[in-house]
Amino acid sequence: MLGSLGNKILSVILIVIFVSVVTVTIYESNVSVSTSLSTSQFPIKANLSYTAEISGATMIQYNFTPLETVNSLYIFDYSNVTNGTVSVNATAFNATQYPGNYMKIDVVNGTQVTLDLYVSEAAFHNMHYFNNSLSSMTIVKIIMFTASGNYAYAGFAIAKI
């Protein structure tokens, strides 16, 4: 049997695999990108469909509202950018911590949470310019889970202009 930490790690791995499969499906089916609502296990109200247009390294703010009070909400951003053999995470929660990271916060039911996501110069350089095709956009997946294992997910797109 896996311990509590093992279950949490396994949950994150399974969510990342699920999100990756969904991302491939979006790219291949050419459907429009929209913000996901979470599962009923940890309900959130995420931003409306959102595409951030950027022209350089920057900070993007993304909002969601939890519909439940949670102590110790773990939030991960997953946004792989691959250009040739170089692969980096497009966003980070801390401008000095790159690539990849997570944050742990307490949230209150009905109180909007603003995530500051930084796009580094290296990440911006490796993104493809937007050219009216979905595959030229970078999809940022926001994955959240509680200490008890409940989870939610949301996301948005970045268009390099």
PDB file of C-alpha atoms in Angstrom:
ATOM      1  CA  MET A   1       0.000   0.000   0.000  1.00  0.00           C
ATOM      2  CA  LEU A   2       1.131   3.511  -0.744  1.00  0.00           C
ATOM      3  CA  GLY A   3       1.376   6.028   2.065  1.00  0.00           C
ATOM      4  CA  SER A   4      -0.308   9.398   2.024  1.00  0.00           C
ATOM      5  CA  LEU A   5       2.635  11.042   0.241  1.00  0.00           C
ATOM      6  CA  GLY A   6       2.766   8.222  -2.310  1.00  0.00           C
ATOM      7  CA  ASN A   7      -0.945   8.622  -3.052  1.00  0.00           C
ATOM      8  CA  LYS A   8      -0.511  12.374  -3.567  1.00  0.00           C
ATOM      9  CA  ILE A   9       2.438  11.884  -5.909  1.00  0.00           C
ATOM     10  CA  LEU A  10       0.563   9.206  -7.854  1.00  0.00           C
ATOM     11  CA  SER A  11      -2.469  11.525  -8.113  1.00  0.00           C
ATOM     12  CA  VAL A  12      -0.348  14.328  -9.568  1.00  0.00           C
ATOM     13  CA  ILE A  13       1.298  11.964 -12.061  1.00  0.00           C
ATOM     14  CA  LEU A  14      -2.089  10.648 -13.205  1.00  0.00           C
ATOM     15  CA  ILE A  15      -3.487  14.174 -13.547  1.00  0.00           C
ATOM     16  CA  VAL A  16      -0.459  15.272 -15.607  1.00  0.00           C
ATOM     17  CA  ILE A  17      -0.898  12.236 -17.892  1.00  0.00           C
ATOM     18  CA  PHE A  18      -4.629  12.998 -18.232  1.00  0.00           C
ATOM     19  CA  VAL A  19      -3.961  16.665 -19.016  1.00  0.00           C
ATOM     20  CA  SER A  20      -1.310  15.685 -21.583  1.00  0.00           C
ATOM     21  CA  VAL A  21      -3.764  13.367 -23.342  1.00  0.00           C
ATOM     22  CA  VAL A  22      -6.411  16.109 -23.318  1.00  0.00           C
ATOM     23  CA  THR A  23      -3.894  18.579 -24.762  1.00  0.00           C
ATOM     24  CA  VAL A  24      -2.987  16.201 -27.597  1.00  0.00           C
ATOM     25  CA  THR A  25      -6.699  15.659 -28.266  1.00  0.00           C
ATOM     26  CA  ILE A  26      -7.267  19.431 -28.433  1.00  0.00           C
ATOM     27  CA  TYR A  27      -4.369  19.884 -30.852  1.00  0.00           C
ATOM     28  CA  GLU A  28      -5.440  17.043 -33.112  1.00  0.00           C
ATOM     29  CA  SER A  29      -9.172  17.795 -33.145  1.00  0.00           C
ATOM     30  CA  ASN A  30      -8.717  21.566 -33.654  1.00  0.00           C
ATOM     31  CA  VAL A  31     -11.451  22.462 -31.147  1.00  0.00           C
ATOM     32  CA  SER A  32     -11.454  25.856 -29.479  1.00  0.00           C
ATOM     33  CA  VAL A  33      -9.570  26.331 -26.241  1.00  0.00           C
ATOM     34  CA  SER A  34     -11.703  27.160 -23.242  1.00  0.00           C
ATOM     35  CA  THR A  35     -11.213  27.215 -19.514  1.00  0.00           C
ATOM     36  CA  SER A  36     -12.142  23.959 -17.852  1.00  0.00           C
ATOM     37  CA  LEU A  37     -14.309  23.766 -14.799  1.00  0.00           C
ATOM     38  CA  SER A  38     -13.165  21.402 -12.147  1.00  0.00           C
ATOM     39  CA  THR A  39     -14.493  18.075 -11.090  1.00  0.00           C
ATOM     40  CA  SER A  40     -17.169  18.076  -8.419  1.00  0.00           C
ATOM     41  CA  GLN A  41     -14.598  16.878  -5.867  1.00  0.00           C
ATOM     42  CA  PHE A  42     -13.118  20.362  -5.436  1.00  0.00           C
ATOM     43  CA  PRO A  43     -15.341  22.876  -7.205  1.00  0.00           C
ATOM     44  CA  ILE A  44     -13.936  26.124  -8.575  1.00  0.00           C
ATOM     45  CA  LYS A  45     -15.175  28.871 -10.839  1.00  0.00           C
ATOM     46  CA  ALA A  46     -12.336  29.629 -13.239  1.00  0.00           C
ATOM     47  CA  ASN A  47     -11.749  32.594 -15.549  1.00  0.00           C
ATOM     48  CA  LEU A  48     -13.866  32.668 -18.663  1.00  0.00           C
ATOM     49  CA  SER A  49     -12.187  31.392 -21.828  1.00  0.00           C
ATOM     50  CA  TYR A  50      -8.872  33.152 -21.724  1.00  0.00           C
ATOM     51  CA  THR A  51      -6.007  33.669 -24.139  1.00  0.00           C
ATOM     52  CA  ALA A  52      -3.069  35.797 -23.028  1.00  0.00           C
ATOM     53  CA  GLU A  53      -1.351  37.550 -25.929  1.00  0.00           C
ATOM     54  CA  ILE A  54       2.282  38.282 -25.079  1.00  0.00           C
ATOM     55  CA  SER A  55       5.106  39.966 -26.971  1.00  0.00           C
ATOM     56  CA  GLY A  56       7.951  39.278 -24.548  1.00  0.00           C
ATOM     57  CA  ALA A  57       8.866  37.907 -21.140  1.00  0.00           C
ATOM     58  CA  THR A  58       6.074  38.995 -18.818  1.00  0.00           C
ATOM     59  CA  MET A  59       3.806  38.162 -15.905  1.00  0.00           C
ATOM     60  CA  ILE A  60       0.287  36.830 -16.560  1.00  0.00           C
ATOM     61  CA  GLN A  61      -2.429  36.975 -13.921  1.00  0.00           C
ATOM     62  CA  TYR A  62      -4.951  34.143 -13.842  1.00  0.00           C
ATOM     63  CA  ASN A  63      -7.947  34.141 -11.480  1.00  0.00           C
ATOM     64  CA  PHE A  64     -10.190  31.460 -10.051  1.00  0.00           C
ATOM     65  CA  THR A  65     -12.695  31.358  -7.219  1.00  0.00           C
ATOM     66  CA  PRO A  66     -12.838  28.291  -4.962  1.00  0.00           C
ATOM     67  CA  LEU A  67     -16.340  27.187  -4.049  1.00  0.00           C
ATOM     68  CA  GLU A  68     -15.065  25.513  -0.898  1.00  0.00           C
ATOM     69  CA  THR A  69     -12.712  26.577   1.923  1.00  0.00           C
ATOM     70  CA  VAL A  70      -9.491  24.549   1.824  1.00  0.00           C
ATOM     71  CA  ASN A  71      -6.388  24.649   3.973  1.00  0.00           C
ATOM     72  CA  SER A  72      -3.242  23.575   2.121  1.00  0.00           C
ATOM     73  CA  LEU A  73      -4.277  23.728  -1.523  1.00  0.00           C
ATOM     74  CA  TYR A  74      -1.352  22.635  -3.712  1.00  0.00           C
ATOM     75  CA  ILE A  75      -1.238  24.318  -7.131  1.00  0.00           C
ATOM     76  CA  PHE A  76       0.961  23.218 -10.042  1.00  0.00           C
ATOM     77  CA  ASP A  77       1.331  24.808 -13.457  1.00  0.00           C
ATOM     78  CA  TYR A  78       2.124  22.536 -16.365  1.00  0.00           C
ATOM     79  CA  SER A  79       2.924  24.183 -19.668  1.00  0.00           C
ATOM     80  CA  ASN A  80       5.635  22.416 -21.599  1.00  0.00           C
ATOM     81  CA  VAL A  81       7.167  24.355 -24.505  1.00  0.00           C
ATOM     82  CA  THR A  82       9.291  22.360 -26.936  1.00  0.00           C
ATOM     83  CA  ASN A  83      11.231  23.915 -29.774  1.00  0.00           C
ATOM     84  CA  GLY A  84      13.567  21.439 -31.416  1.00  0.00           C
ATOM     85  CA  THR A  85      15.444  19.675 -28.622  1.00  0.00           C
ATOM     86  CA  VAL A  86      14.835  22.412 -26.022  1.00  0.00           C
ATOM     87  CA  SER A  87      11.967  21.842 -23.595  1.00  0.00           C
ATOM     88  CA  VAL A  88      10.996  24.296 -20.837  1.00  0.00           C
ATOM     89  CA  ASN A  89       7.980  25.101 -18.691  1.00  0.00           C
ATOM     90  CA  ALA A  90       6.330  28.226 -20.140  1.00  0.00           C
ATOM     91  CA  THR A  91       5.286  29.663 -16.789  1.00  0.00           C
ATOM     92  CA  ALA A  92       6.469  29.741 -13.187  1.00  0.00           C
ATOM     93  CA  PHE A  93       4.863  31.069 -10.001  1.00  0.00           C
ATOM     94  CA  ASN A  94       8.059  32.806  -8.954  1.00  0.00           C
ATOM     95  CA  ALA A  95      10.146  34.940 -11.294  1.00  0.00           C
ATOM     96  CA  THR A  96      13.391  33.594  -9.783  1.00  0.00           C
ATOM     97  CA  GLN A  97      12.361  29.925  -9.638  1.00  0.00           C
ATOM     98  CA  TYR A  98      12.507  28.406 -13.093  1.00  0.00           C
ATOM     99  CA  PRO A  99      11.610  25.971 -14.641  1.00  0.00           C
ATOM    100  CA  GLY A 100       8.581  24.446 -13.014  1.00  0.00           C
ATOM    101  CA  ASN A 101       7.269  24.854  -9.523  1.00  0.00           C
ATOM    102  CA  TYR A 102       4.264  24.626  -7.261  1.00  0.00           C
ATOM    103  CA  MET A 103       2.712  26.677  -4.526  1.00  0.00           C
ATOM    104  CA  LYS A 104       0.721  25.878  -1.405  1.00  0.00           C
ATOM    105  CA  ILE A 105      -1.992  28.285  -0.247  1.00  0.00           C
ATOM    106  CA  ASP A 106      -5.117  28.381   1.896  1.00  0.00           C
ATOM    107  CA  VAL A 107      -8.311  29.377   0.074  1.00  0.00           C
ATOM    108  CA  VAL A 108     -11.677  30.618   1.316  1.00  0.00           C
ATOM    109  CA  ASN A 109     -15.001  29.746  -0.306  1.00  0.00           C
ATOM    110  CA  GLY A 110     -16.075  32.544  -2.664  1.00  0.00           C
ATOM    111  CA  THR A 111     -12.850  34.567  -2.401  1.00  0.00           C
ATOM    112  CA  GLN A 112     -11.070  35.121  -5.733  1.00  0.00           C
ATOM    113  CA  VAL A 113      -7.500  33.848  -5.968  1.00  0.00           C
ATOM    114  CA  THR A 114      -5.075  35.559  -8.349  1.00  0.00           C
ATOM    115  CA  LEU A 115      -2.135  33.517  -9.609  1.00  0.00           C
ATOM    116  CA  ASP A 116       0.890  35.451 -10.882  1.00  0.00           C
ATOM    117  CA  LEU A 117       2.520  33.337 -13.587  1.00  0.00           C
ATOM    118  CA  TYR A 118       5.853  34.519 -14.953  1.00  0.00           C
ATOM    119  CA  VAL A 119       6.980  33.800 -18.514  1.00  0.00           C
ATOM    120  CA  SER A 120      10.777  33.881 -18.657  1.00  0.00           C
ATOM    121  CA  GLU A 121      12.830  35.126 -21.593  1.00  0.00           C
ATOM    122  CA  ALA A 122      13.914  31.533 -22.311  1.00  0.00           C
ATOM    123  CA  ALA A 123      10.316  30.281 -22.344  1.00  0.00           C
ATOM    124  CA  PHE A 124       9.166  33.165 -24.562  1.00  0.00           C
ATOM    125  CA  HIS A 125      12.049  32.506 -26.969  1.00  0.00           C
ATOM    126  CA  ASN A 126      11.037  28.840 -27.338  1.00  0.00           C
ATOM    127  CA  MET A 127       7.344  29.507 -28.010  1.00  0.00           C
ATOM    128  CA  HIS A 128       6.033  29.497 -31.568  1.00  0.00           C
ATOM    129  CA  TYR A 129       4.524  32.710 -32.933  1.00  0.00           C
ATOM    130  CA  PHE A 130       0.742  32.689 -33.138  1.00  0.00           C
ATOM    131  CA  ASN A 131      -0.467  32.038 -36.694  1.00  0.00           C
ATOM    132  CA  ASN A 132      -4.197  31.306 -36.338  1.00  0.00           C
ATOM    133  CA  SER A 133      -3.628  27.628 -35.675  1.00  0.00           C
ATOM    134  CA  LEU A 134      -4.237  26.054 -32.311  1.00  0.00           C
ATOM    135  CA  SER A 135      -0.891  24.254 -32.412  1.00  0.00           C
ATOM    136  CA  SER A 136       0.906  27.605 -32.333  1.00  0.00           C
ATOM    137  CA  MET A 137      -0.533  28.378 -28.890  1.00  0.00           C
ATOM    138  CA  THR A 138       0.950  27.321 -25.571  1.00  0.00           C
ATOM    139  CA  ILE A 139      -1.605  25.682 -23.271  1.00  0.00           C
ATOM    140  CA  VAL A 140      -1.078  26.308 -19.545  1.00  0.00           C
ATOM    141  CA  LYS A 141      -2.704  23.734 -17.294  1.00  0.00           C
ATOM    142  CA  ILE A 142      -3.379  24.689 -13.668  1.00  0.00           C
ATOM    143  CA  ILE A 143      -3.661  21.567 -11.521  1.00  0.00           C
ATOM    144  CA  MET A 144      -4.828  21.830  -7.903  1.00  0.00           C
ATOM    145  CA  PHE A 145      -5.220  19.258  -5.188  1.00  0.00           C
ATOM    146  CA  THR A 146      -6.002  19.282  -1.508  1.00  0.00           C
ATOM    147  CA  ALA A 147      -4.171  17.459   1.268  1.00  0.00           C
ATOM    148  CA  SER A 148      -7.067  14.973   1.297  1.00  0.00           C
ATOM    149  CA  GLY A 149      -6.572  14.168  -2.412  1.00  0.00           C
ATOM    150  CA  ASN A 150      -9.474  16.102  -3.977  1.00  0.00           C
ATOM    151  CA  TYR A 151      -8.484  17.869  -7.164  1.00  0.00           C
ATOM    152  CA  ALA A 152      -9.485  20.515  -9.673  1.00  0.00           C
ATOM    153  CA  TYR A 153      -8.034  21.769 -12.937  1.00  0.00           C
ATOM    154  CA  ALA A 154      -8.306  24.824 -15.159  1.00  0.00           C
ATOM    155  CA  GLY A 155      -6.214  26.445 -17.849  1.00  0.00           C
ATOM    156  CA  PHE A 156      -5.665  29.029 -20.511  1.00  0.00           C
ATOM    157  CA  ALA A 157      -3.714  29.616 -23.712  1.00  0.00           C
ATOM    158  CA  ILE A 158      -0.736  31.861 -24.453  1.00  0.00           C
ATOM    159  CA  ALA A 159      -0.363  33.360 -27.935  1.00  0.00           C
ATOM    160  CA  LYS A 160       3.095  34.728 -28.783  1.00  0.00           C
ATOM    161  CA  ILE A 161       2.636  37.789 -30.989  1.00  0.00           C
TER     162      ILE A 161
END
